[in-house]
Short mmCIF file of C-alpha atoms in Angstrom, two decimals:
data_model
loop_
_atom_site.label_atom_id
_atom_site.label_comp_id
_atom_site.label_asym_id
_atom_site.label_seq_id
_atom_site.Cartn_x
_atom_site.Cartn_y
_atom_site.Cartn_z
CA MET A 1319 -3.45 -8.86 10.46
CA VAL A 1320 -6.90 -9.95 11.58
CA ARG A 1321 -8.75 -7.14 9.82
CA TRP A 1322 -7.32 -8.27 6.48
CA LYS A 1323 -8.62 -11.80 6.74
CA PRO A 1324 -11.94 -11.33 4.94
CA ALA A 1325 -10.20 -9.43 2.15
CA ALA A 1326 -7.63 -12.21 1.71
CA HIS A 1327 -10.43 -14.79 1.68
CA GLU A 1328 -12.27 -12.93 -1.06
CA ARG A 1329 -9.13 -12.23 -3.09
CA LEU A 1330 -8.12 -15.90 -2.94
CA GLN A 1331 -11.61 -16.93 -4.00
CA ALA A 1332 -11.71 -14.51 -6.93
CA ALA A 1333 -8.23 -15.48 -8.11
CA ALA A 1334 -9.04 -19.19 -7.81
CA LEU A 1335 -12.23 -18.85 -9.85
CA ASP A 1336 -10.35 -16.97 -12.56
CA LEU A 1337 -7.68 -19.64 -12.72
CA PHE A 1338 -10.23 -22.50 -12.66
CA ALA A 1339 -12.22 -20.85 -15.45
CA ASN A 1340 -9.20 -20.13 -17.63
CA HIS A 1341 -6.91 -23.10 -16.98
CA GLY A 1342 -9.30 -25.73 -15.66
CA PHE A 1343 -10.02 -26.85 -12.10
CA GLU A 1344 -7.82 -29.96 -12.21
CA GLU A 1345 -4.88 -28.11 -13.72
CA THR A 1346 -4.82 -25.26 -11.19
CA THR A 1347 -2.64 -25.71 -8.09
CA VAL A 1348 -3.06 -24.09 -4.69
CA ALA A 1349 0.41 -22.56 -5.13
CA GLU A 1350 -0.77 -20.80 -8.30
CA ILE A 1351 -3.87 -19.46 -6.58
CA ALA A 1352 -1.85 -18.08 -3.67
CA LEU A 1353 0.80 -16.62 -5.99
CA ALA A 1354 -1.87 -14.82 -8.05
CA VAL A 1355 -2.73 -12.65 -5.05
CA GLY A 1356 0.77 -12.43 -3.59
CA LEU A 1357 0.14 -14.83 -0.71
CA THR A 1358 1.71 -18.13 0.32
CA GLU A 1359 0.23 -21.61 0.05
CA ARG A 1360 0.25 -21.65 3.84
CA THR A 1361 -2.01 -18.61 3.94
CA PHE A 1362 -4.38 -20.28 1.48
CA TYR A 1363 -4.76 -23.22 3.85
CA ARG A 1364 -5.68 -20.86 6.66
CA TYR A 1365 -8.88 -20.10 4.76
CA PHE A 1366 -9.63 -23.25 2.76
CA SER A 1367 -8.93 -26.92 3.47
CA ASP A 1368 -8.38 -27.58 -0.25
CA LYS A 1369 -9.14 -26.00 -3.62
CA ARG A 1370 -12.57 -27.62 -3.79
CA GLU A 1371 -13.49 -25.66 -0.68
CA VAL A 1372 -12.99 -22.42 -2.60
CA ILE A 1373 -16.02 -23.44 -4.66
CA PHE A 1374 -18.09 -24.83 -1.80
CA ALA A 1375 -17.26 -22.46 1.07
CA GLY A 1376 -20.32 -21.30 2.99
CA GLN A 1377 -22.43 -24.48 2.62
CA GLU A 1378 -23.58 -24.30 6.23
CA GLN A 1379 -24.65 -20.66 5.97
CA PHE A 1380 -26.39 -21.53 2.69
CA VAL A 1381 -28.52 -24.20 4.37
CA GLU A 1382 -29.00 -21.88 7.36
CA ILE A 1383 -30.76 -19.25 5.22
CA PHE A 1384 -33.41 -21.76 4.19
CA LEU A 1385 -33.85 -23.05 7.73
CA ARG A 1386 -34.25 -19.50 9.03
CA GLY A 1387 -36.97 -18.94 6.44
CA ILE A 1388 -38.76 -22.07 7.66
CA ALA A 1389 -38.46 -20.98 11.29
CA ASP A 1390 -39.97 -17.60 10.37
CA ALA A 1391 -43.02 -19.06 8.60
CA ALA A 1392 -46.51 -18.50 10.01
CA SER A 1393 -47.66 -21.42 12.14
CA ASP A 1394 -50.70 -22.03 9.93
CA ALA A 1395 -48.77 -22.00 6.64
CA THR A 1396 -49.09 -25.15 4.49
CA PRO A 1397 -45.88 -27.16 3.83
CA LEU A 1398 -45.52 -25.74 0.32
CA GLN A 1399 -46.14 -22.19 1.57
CA VAL A 1400 -43.42 -22.67 4.18
CA VAL A 1401 -40.98 -23.91 1.56
CA THR A 1402 -41.94 -21.19 -0.90
CA GLY A 1403 -41.22 -18.54 1.73
CA ALA A 1404 -37.86 -20.10 2.55
CA VAL A 1405 -36.82 -20.33 -1.11
CA LEU A 1406 -37.86 -16.73 -1.83
CA GLY A 1407 -35.97 -15.63 1.29
CA ALA A 1408 -32.87 -17.46 0.11
CA GLY A 1409 -33.28 -15.70 -3.23
CA GLN A 1410 -32.73 -12.39 -1.50
CA PHE A 1411 -29.42 -13.73 -0.19
CA PHE A 1412 -28.11 -13.62 -3.77
CA PRO A 1413 -28.20 -9.93 -4.69
CA GLU A 1414 -27.20 -8.47 -8.03
CA ASP A 1415 -23.53 -8.10 -7.07
CA ARG A 1416 -23.20 -11.86 -6.51
CA ARG A 1417 -24.54 -12.78 -9.94
CA SER A 1418 -21.25 -12.53 -11.81
CA PHE A 1419 -19.40 -14.58 -9.18
CA SER A 1420 -22.17 -17.19 -9.17
CA ARG A 1421 -22.08 -17.39 -12.96
CA GLN A 1422 -18.33 -17.95 -13.06
CA ARG A 1423 -18.60 -20.52 -10.27
CA HIS A 1424 -21.29 -22.36 -12.23
CA ILE A 1425 -19.13 -22.48 -15.36
CA VAL A 1426 -16.30 -24.07 -13.38
CA ILE A 1427 -18.64 -26.62 -11.79
CA SER A 1428 -20.25 -27.50 -15.13
CA SER A 1429 -16.90 -28.34 -16.67
CA THR A 1430 -15.70 -30.56 -13.80
CA PRO A 1431 -17.56 -33.84 -13.10
CA GLU A 1432 -16.13 -34.08 -9.58
CA LEU A 1433 -17.55 -30.65 -8.73
CA GLN A 1434 -20.89 -31.43 -10.39
CA GLU A 1435 -21.23 -34.44 -8.10
CA ARG A 1436 -20.38 -32.35 -5.08
CA GLU A 1437 -22.97 -29.75 -6.09
CA LEU A 1438 -25.62 -32.46 -6.45
CA LEU A 1439 -24.78 -33.79 -3.00
CA LYS A 1440 -24.99 -30.25 -1.64
CA MET A 1441 -28.50 -29.85 -3.06
CA ALA A 1442 -29.52 -33.27 -1.73
CA ALA A 1443 -28.25 -32.28 1.72
CA LEU A 1444 -30.25 -29.04 1.47
CA ALA A 1445 -33.43 -30.95 0.61
CA GLY A 1446 -32.81 -33.34 3.50
CA ALA A 1447 -32.32 -30.45 5.94
CA ILE A 1448 -35.51 -28.72 4.75
CA ALA A 1449 -37.53 -31.93 5.01
CA ALA A 1450 -36.21 -32.51 8.56
CA ALA A 1451 -37.14 -28.93 9.53
CA LEU A 1452 -40.66 -29.47 8.17
CA VAL A 1453 -41.02 -32.73 10.09
CA ALA A 1454 -39.88 -30.87 13.23
CA ARG A 1455 -42.76 -28.42 12.57
CA GLY A 1456 -45.17 -31.32 12.56
CA VAL A 1457 -45.47 -31.90 8.80
CA ALA A 1458 -46.01 -35.60 8.07
CA GLU A 1459 -44.08 -37.63 5.53
CA PRO A 1460 -44.20 -37.89 2.56
CA ALA A 1461 -45.51 -34.31 2.41
CA ALA A 1462 -42.33 -32.98 4.06
CA THR A 1463 -39.99 -34.60 1.53
CA LEU A 1464 -42.24 -33.77 -1.43
CA ALA A 1465 -42.38 -30.11 -0.40
CA ALA A 1466 -38.63 -29.95 0.35
CA GLU A 1467 -37.63 -31.56 -2.95
CA SER A 1468 -40.03 -29.33 -4.89
CA GLY A 1469 -38.54 -26.24 -3.25
CA VAL A 1470 -34.97 -27.27 -3.99
CA THR A 1471 -35.88 -28.06 -7.59
CA VAL A 1472 -37.46 -24.61 -7.97
CA PHE A 1473 -34.36 -23.05 -6.42
CA ARG A 1474 -31.99 -24.93 -8.75
CA ILE A 1475 -33.97 -24.10 -11.88
CA SER A 1476 -34.30 -20.45 -10.84
CA PHE A 1477 -30.63 -20.17 -9.98
CA GLY A 1478 -29.74 -21.55 -13.41
CA GLN A 1479 -31.94 -18.93 -15.09
CA TRP A 1480 -30.58 -16.16 -12.86
CA ILE A 1481 -26.96 -16.78 -13.86
CA ALA A 1482 -27.76 -17.28 -17.55
CA GLU A 1483 -26.04 -14.81 -19.86
CA GLY A 1484 -28.24 -11.75 -20.33
CA ALA A 1485 -30.66 -12.54 -17.46
CA GLU A 1486 -31.93 -9.41 -15.71
CA SER A 1487 -34.69 -10.43 -13.29
CA SER A 1488 -33.76 -10.88 -9.65
CA LEU A 1489 -33.47 -14.41 -8.31
CA ALA A 1490 -36.59 -13.95 -6.16
CA GLN A 1491 -38.58 -12.76 -9.21
CA ILE A 1492 -37.50 -15.80 -11.18
CA GLU A 1493 -38.33 -18.09 -8.26
CA LYS A 1494 -41.86 -16.70 -8.09
CA GLU A 1495 -42.31 -17.43 -11.77
CA VAL A 1496 -41.00 -21.01 -11.42
CA PHE A 1497 -43.26 -21.63 -8.40
CA ARG A 1498 -46.16 -20.49 -10.60
CA GLU A 1499 -45.06 -23.01 -13.25
CA LEU A 1500 -44.98 -25.70 -10.57
CA GLY A 1501 -48.53 -24.81 -9.58
CA ALA A 1502 -49.71 -24.88 -13.20
CA LEU A 1503 -48.04 -28.24 -13.73
CA SER A 1504 -49.73 -29.80 -10.72
CA ALA A 1505 -53.12 -28.36 -11.67
CA SER A 1506 -53.02 -30.67 -14.70
CA ALA A 1507 -52.20 -33.83 -12.73
CA LEU A 1508 -53.75 -37.33 -12.96
CA MET B 1403 -21.03 -72.73 -20.24
CA VAL B 1404 -23.05 -69.94 -21.78
CA ARG B 1405 -26.40 -71.14 -20.47
CA TRP B 1406 -25.12 -70.84 -16.90
CA LYS B 1407 -24.13 -67.20 -17.17
CA PRO B 1408 -27.35 -65.62 -15.87
CA ALA B 1409 -27.40 -68.02 -12.94
CA ALA B 1410 -23.80 -67.17 -12.04
CA HIS B 1411 -24.62 -63.47 -12.28
CA GLU B 1412 -27.54 -63.84 -9.89
CA ARG B 1413 -25.66 -66.11 -7.50
CA LEU B 1414 -22.74 -63.67 -7.35
CA GLN B 1415 -25.12 -60.79 -6.73
CA ALA B 1416 -26.98 -62.62 -3.94
CA ALA B 1417 -23.74 -63.73 -2.26
CA ALA B 1418 -22.25 -60.24 -2.52
CA LEU B 1419 -25.32 -58.64 -0.94
CA ASP B 1420 -25.23 -61.13 1.92
CA LEU B 1421 -21.54 -60.43 2.55
CA PHE B 1422 -22.00 -56.65 2.25
CA ALA B 1423 -24.92 -56.76 4.69
CA ASN B 1424 -23.18 -58.95 7.23
CA HIS B 1425 -19.54 -57.85 7.02
CA GLY B 1426 -19.80 -54.38 5.48
CA PHE B 1427 -19.28 -53.23 1.91
CA GLU B 1428 -15.76 -51.89 2.43
CA GLU B 1429 -14.62 -55.01 4.25
CA THR B 1430 -15.84 -57.49 1.65
CA THR B 1431 -13.40 -58.50 -1.11
CA VAL B 1432 -14.19 -59.73 -4.60
CA ALA B 1433 -12.30 -62.93 -3.75
CA GLU B 1434 -14.68 -63.58 -0.85
CA ILE B 1435 -17.74 -63.00 -3.03
CA ALA B 1436 -16.47 -65.40 -5.68
CA LEU B 1437 -15.47 -67.99 -3.09
CA ALA B 1438 -18.94 -67.87 -1.50
CA VAL B 1439 -20.47 -69.31 -4.68
CA GLY B 1440 -17.55 -71.54 -5.65
CA LEU B 1441 -16.33 -69.33 -8.48
CA THR B 1442 -13.04 -67.54 -9.15
CA GLU B 1443 -12.31 -63.83 -8.95
CA ARG B 1444 -11.74 -63.99 -12.67
CA THR B 1445 -15.29 -65.21 -13.21
CA PHE B 1446 -16.61 -62.38 -11.03
CA TYR B 1447 -14.93 -59.85 -13.31
CA ARG B 1448 -16.63 -61.40 -16.31
CA TYR B 1449 -19.94 -60.11 -14.90
CA PHE B 1450 -19.02 -57.02 -12.89
CA SER B 1451 -16.29 -54.43 -13.36
CA ASP B 1452 -15.97 -54.03 -9.57
CA LYS B 1453 -17.92 -54.76 -6.39
CA ARG B 1454 -19.82 -51.47 -6.63
CA GLU B 1455 -21.26 -52.70 -9.92
CA VAL B 1456 -22.94 -55.56 -8.08
CA ILE B 1457 -25.10 -52.92 -6.41
CA PHE B 1458 -25.62 -50.72 -9.46
CA ALA B 1459 -25.87 -53.26 -12.28
CA GLY B 1460 -28.76 -52.56 -14.64
CA GLN B 1461 -28.75 -48.75 -14.42
CA GLU B 1462 -29.29 -48.39 -18.16
CA GLN B 1463 -32.24 -50.77 -18.19
CA PHE B 1464 -33.62 -48.93 -15.16
CA VAL B 1465 -33.62 -45.60 -16.99
CA GLU B 1466 -34.92 -47.36 -20.09
CA ILE B 1467 -38.13 -48.46 -18.33
CA PHE B 1468 -39.01 -44.85 -17.56
CA LEU B 1469 -38.16 -43.68 -21.07
CA ARG B 1470 -40.31 -46.41 -22.55
CA GLY B 1471 -43.19 -45.21 -20.39
CA ILE B 1472 -42.71 -41.69 -21.72
CA ALA B 1473 -42.60 -42.92 -25.30
CA ASP B 1474 -45.87 -44.80 -24.74
CA ALA B 1475 -47.76 -41.78 -23.34
CA ALA B 1476 -50.73 -40.33 -25.23
CA SER B 1477 -49.71 -37.37 -27.37
CA ASP B 1478 -52.13 -35.04 -25.57
CA ALA B 1479 -51.02 -36.02 -22.06
CA THR B 1480 -49.78 -33.17 -19.84
CA PRO B 1481 -46.13 -33.31 -18.67
CA LEU B 1482 -47.11 -34.53 -15.21
CA GLN B 1483 -49.47 -37.14 -16.68
CA VAL B 1484 -46.63 -38.40 -18.89
CA VAL B 1485 -44.30 -38.65 -15.90
CA THR B 1486 -46.95 -40.25 -13.70
CA GLY B 1487 -47.52 -42.95 -16.31
CA ALA B 1488 -43.78 -43.59 -16.61
CA VAL B 1489 -43.28 -43.85 -12.84
CA LEU B 1490 -46.27 -46.19 -12.42
CA GLY B 1491 -44.95 -48.29 -15.30
CA ALA B 1492 -41.55 -48.50 -13.63
CA GLY B 1493 -43.32 -49.55 -10.45
CA GLN B 1494 -44.54 -52.68 -12.22
CA PHE B 1495 -40.92 -53.51 -13.02
CA PHE B 1496 -40.38 -54.18 -9.31
CA PRO B 1497 -42.67 -57.14 -8.57
CA GLU B 1498 -43.13 -58.77 -5.17
CA ASP B 1499 -40.22 -61.16 -5.63
CA ARG B 1500 -37.74 -58.29 -5.99
CA ARG B 1501 -38.79 -56.65 -2.74
CA SER B 1502 -36.48 -58.62 -0.45
CA PHE B 1503 -33.47 -58.11 -2.74
CA SER B 1504 -34.24 -54.38 -3.02
CA ARG B 1505 -34.58 -54.10 0.75
CA GLN B 1506 -31.22 -55.76 1.37
CA ARG B 1507 -29.60 -53.62 -1.31
CA HIS B 1508 -30.99 -50.50 0.34
CA ILE B 1509 -29.59 -51.48 3.74
CA VAL B 1510 -26.13 -51.88 2.22
CA ILE B 1511 -26.37 -48.53 0.44
CA SER B 1512 -27.62 -46.73 3.56
CA SER B 1513 -24.63 -47.86 5.57
CA THR B 1514 -22.00 -46.85 2.98
CA PRO B 1515 -21.57 -43.11 2.17
CA GLU B 1516 -19.81 -43.89 -1.13
CA LEU B 1517 -22.80 -45.94 -2.28
CA GLN B 1518 -25.30 -43.34 -1.06
CA GLU B 1519 -23.56 -40.77 -3.25
CA ARG B 1520 -23.65 -43.10 -6.21
CA GLU B 1521 -27.37 -43.73 -5.65
CA LEU B 1522 -28.03 -39.98 -5.54
CA LEU B 1523 -26.14 -39.52 -8.79
CA LYS B 1524 -28.13 -42.36 -10.33
CA MET B 1525 -31.40 -40.64 -9.40
CA ALA B 1526 -30.12 -37.30 -10.71
CA ALA B 1527 -29.19 -38.99 -13.99
CA LEU B 1528 -32.67 -40.51 -14.16
CA ALA B 1529 -34.30 -37.09 -13.65
CA GLY B 1530 -32.06 -35.61 -16.35
CA ALA B 1531 -32.96 -38.38 -18.80
CA ILE B 1532 -36.70 -37.95 -18.12
CA ALA B 1533 -36.50 -34.16 -18.52
CA ALA B 1534 -34.62 -34.59 -21.82
CA ALA B 1535 -37.27 -37.04 -23.06
CA LEU B 1536 -40.01 -34.56 -22.16
CA VAL B 1537 -38.20 -31.74 -23.98
CA ALA B 1538 -37.89 -34.05 -27.00
CA ARG B 1539 -41.72 -34.43 -26.85
CA GLY B 1540 -42.04 -30.65 -27.05
CA VAL B 1541 -42.45 -29.84 -23.34
CA ALA B 1542 -40.88 -26.47 -22.54
CA GLU B 1543 -38.52 -25.77 -19.66
CA PRO B 1544 -38.86 -25.37 -16.73
CA ALA B 1545 -41.98 -27.57 -16.92
CA ALA B 1546 -39.91 -30.53 -18.18
CA THR B 1547 -37.43 -30.42 -15.30
CA LEU B 1548 -40.14 -29.70 -12.71
CA ALA B 1549 -42.18 -32.69 -13.89
CA ALA B 1550 -39.13 -34.96 -14.13
CA GLU B 1551 -37.83 -34.08 -10.66
CA SER B 1552 -41.31 -34.47 -9.17
CA GLY B 1553 -41.63 -37.90 -10.72
CA VAL B 1554 -38.24 -39.06 -9.46
CA THR B 1555 -39.02 -37.74 -5.98
CA VAL B 1556 -42.30 -39.67 -5.97
CA PHE B 1557 -40.46 -42.78 -7.15
CA ARG B 1558 -37.78 -42.47 -4.44
CA ILE B 1559 -40.28 -41.91 -1.64
CA SER B 1560 -42.49 -44.76 -2.86
CA PHE B 1561 -39.54 -47.11 -3.23
CA GLY B 1562 -38.49 -46.33 0.34
CA GLN B 1563 -41.99 -47.17 1.59
CA TRP B 1564 -42.15 -50.32 -0.54
CA ILE B 1565 -38.99 -51.81 0.96
CA ALA B 1566 -39.85 -50.77 4.53
CA GLU B 1567 -40.15 -53.68 6.96
CA GLY B 1568 -43.75 -54.93 6.99
CA ALA B 1569 -44.88 -53.04 3.86
CA GLU B 1570 -47.45 -54.98 1.83
CA SER B 1571 -48.80 -52.67 -0.91
CA SER B 1572 -47.30 -52.99 -4.37
CA LEU B 1573 -44.86 -50.30 -5.51
CA ALA B 1574 -47.39 -49.02 -8.08
CA GLN B 1575 -50.10 -48.73 -5.38
CA ILE B 1576 -47.76 -46.75 -3.14
CA GLU B 1577 -46.74 -44.54 -6.06
CA LYS B 1578 -50.37 -43.68 -6.78
CA GLU B 1579 -50.83 -42.67 -3.15
CA VAL B 1580 -47.69 -40.48 -3.16
CA PHE B 1581 -48.76 -38.83 -6.43
CA ARG B 1582 -52.06 -38.03 -4.71
CA GLU B 1583 -50.11 -36.46 -1.82
CA LEU B 1584 -48.17 -34.40 -4.36
CA GLY B 1585 -51.42 -33.16 -5.86
CA ALA B 1586 -52.83 -32.28 -2.43
CA LEU B 1587 -49.64 -30.44 -1.54
CA SER B 1588 -49.72 -28.34 -4.70
CA ALA B 1589 -53.41 -27.54 -4.29
CA SER B 1590 -52.43 -25.57 -1.18
CA ALA B 1591 -49.70 -23.54 -2.91
CA LEU B 1592 -48.94 -19.79 -2.71
#
């Protein structure tokens, strides 16, 4: 049994996304998701606490990627260099074969206010975790929060471009471009 | 009757904040708020749709201040200059005599997860409205979203410093300082 767990997790996730996309998130029941892959509701709940979790599974690992990038930064890197490295590193965590899943997930979130709110809170939590990691490195406030929020904004914008229909560049490539835009923007300040 | 409406609105708001701060937001009832100022529950509902609205009343006017600042910007201003002007303008909307109210409001929000989420959504909506106003001025994406999010982050950080115990600088003064920090941060990029 145990060796099938990851497969069941992925099959449930794929089936759920399909159902959410085609019938709506609110309208889809856990029983329908389980049935679509020949499993029971009980099995579903072994992997996910509720259907929202299908969309937001892996939040901790997601934040962890960024924090690992911060931990790996050179000790003399500036706050924005640290954040840039972490965001580019997180970009590599989303390879080509995740793009289609991420796109479908985004469509479901965009059409469900409750999920949009949850996604916003997730990004706010990410920014808070990055800022705290910067402060732990000795970065003073408000530089830590400014750098963290800038990085998360670049990530969000880049992610949106990456999953856009017809997009071909890798997420890390897009992120580099958006960081360049951020630099150009700031060069024209005050 | 009509001429007393604003006074009742303010008295209800002040009494509600006191009760929220001392007894907790969840624990306070609308009946208690109304009773505290000698009014009926029915009167409360003439001004606020629920007790959460006491905390978030004026959201539209809040966004409007920023949008007015954007509308007033010089036509050749860069995106970040436009946003900086709007944020500084909004700073002037929070004069000294609002500081104590804002501080108390913040304490209530900080101790209630439901209100924290609502506040985050409010700030996200503000950033979205600013980005849309920039796009309407002809600013391309992602510059519009980058500038809007940067401005909202500066506003949030500055507001937090403004309502900190013992703070004396005006909100606009603090905002200028945080914008300078943002510039310094970006100067060290990539």
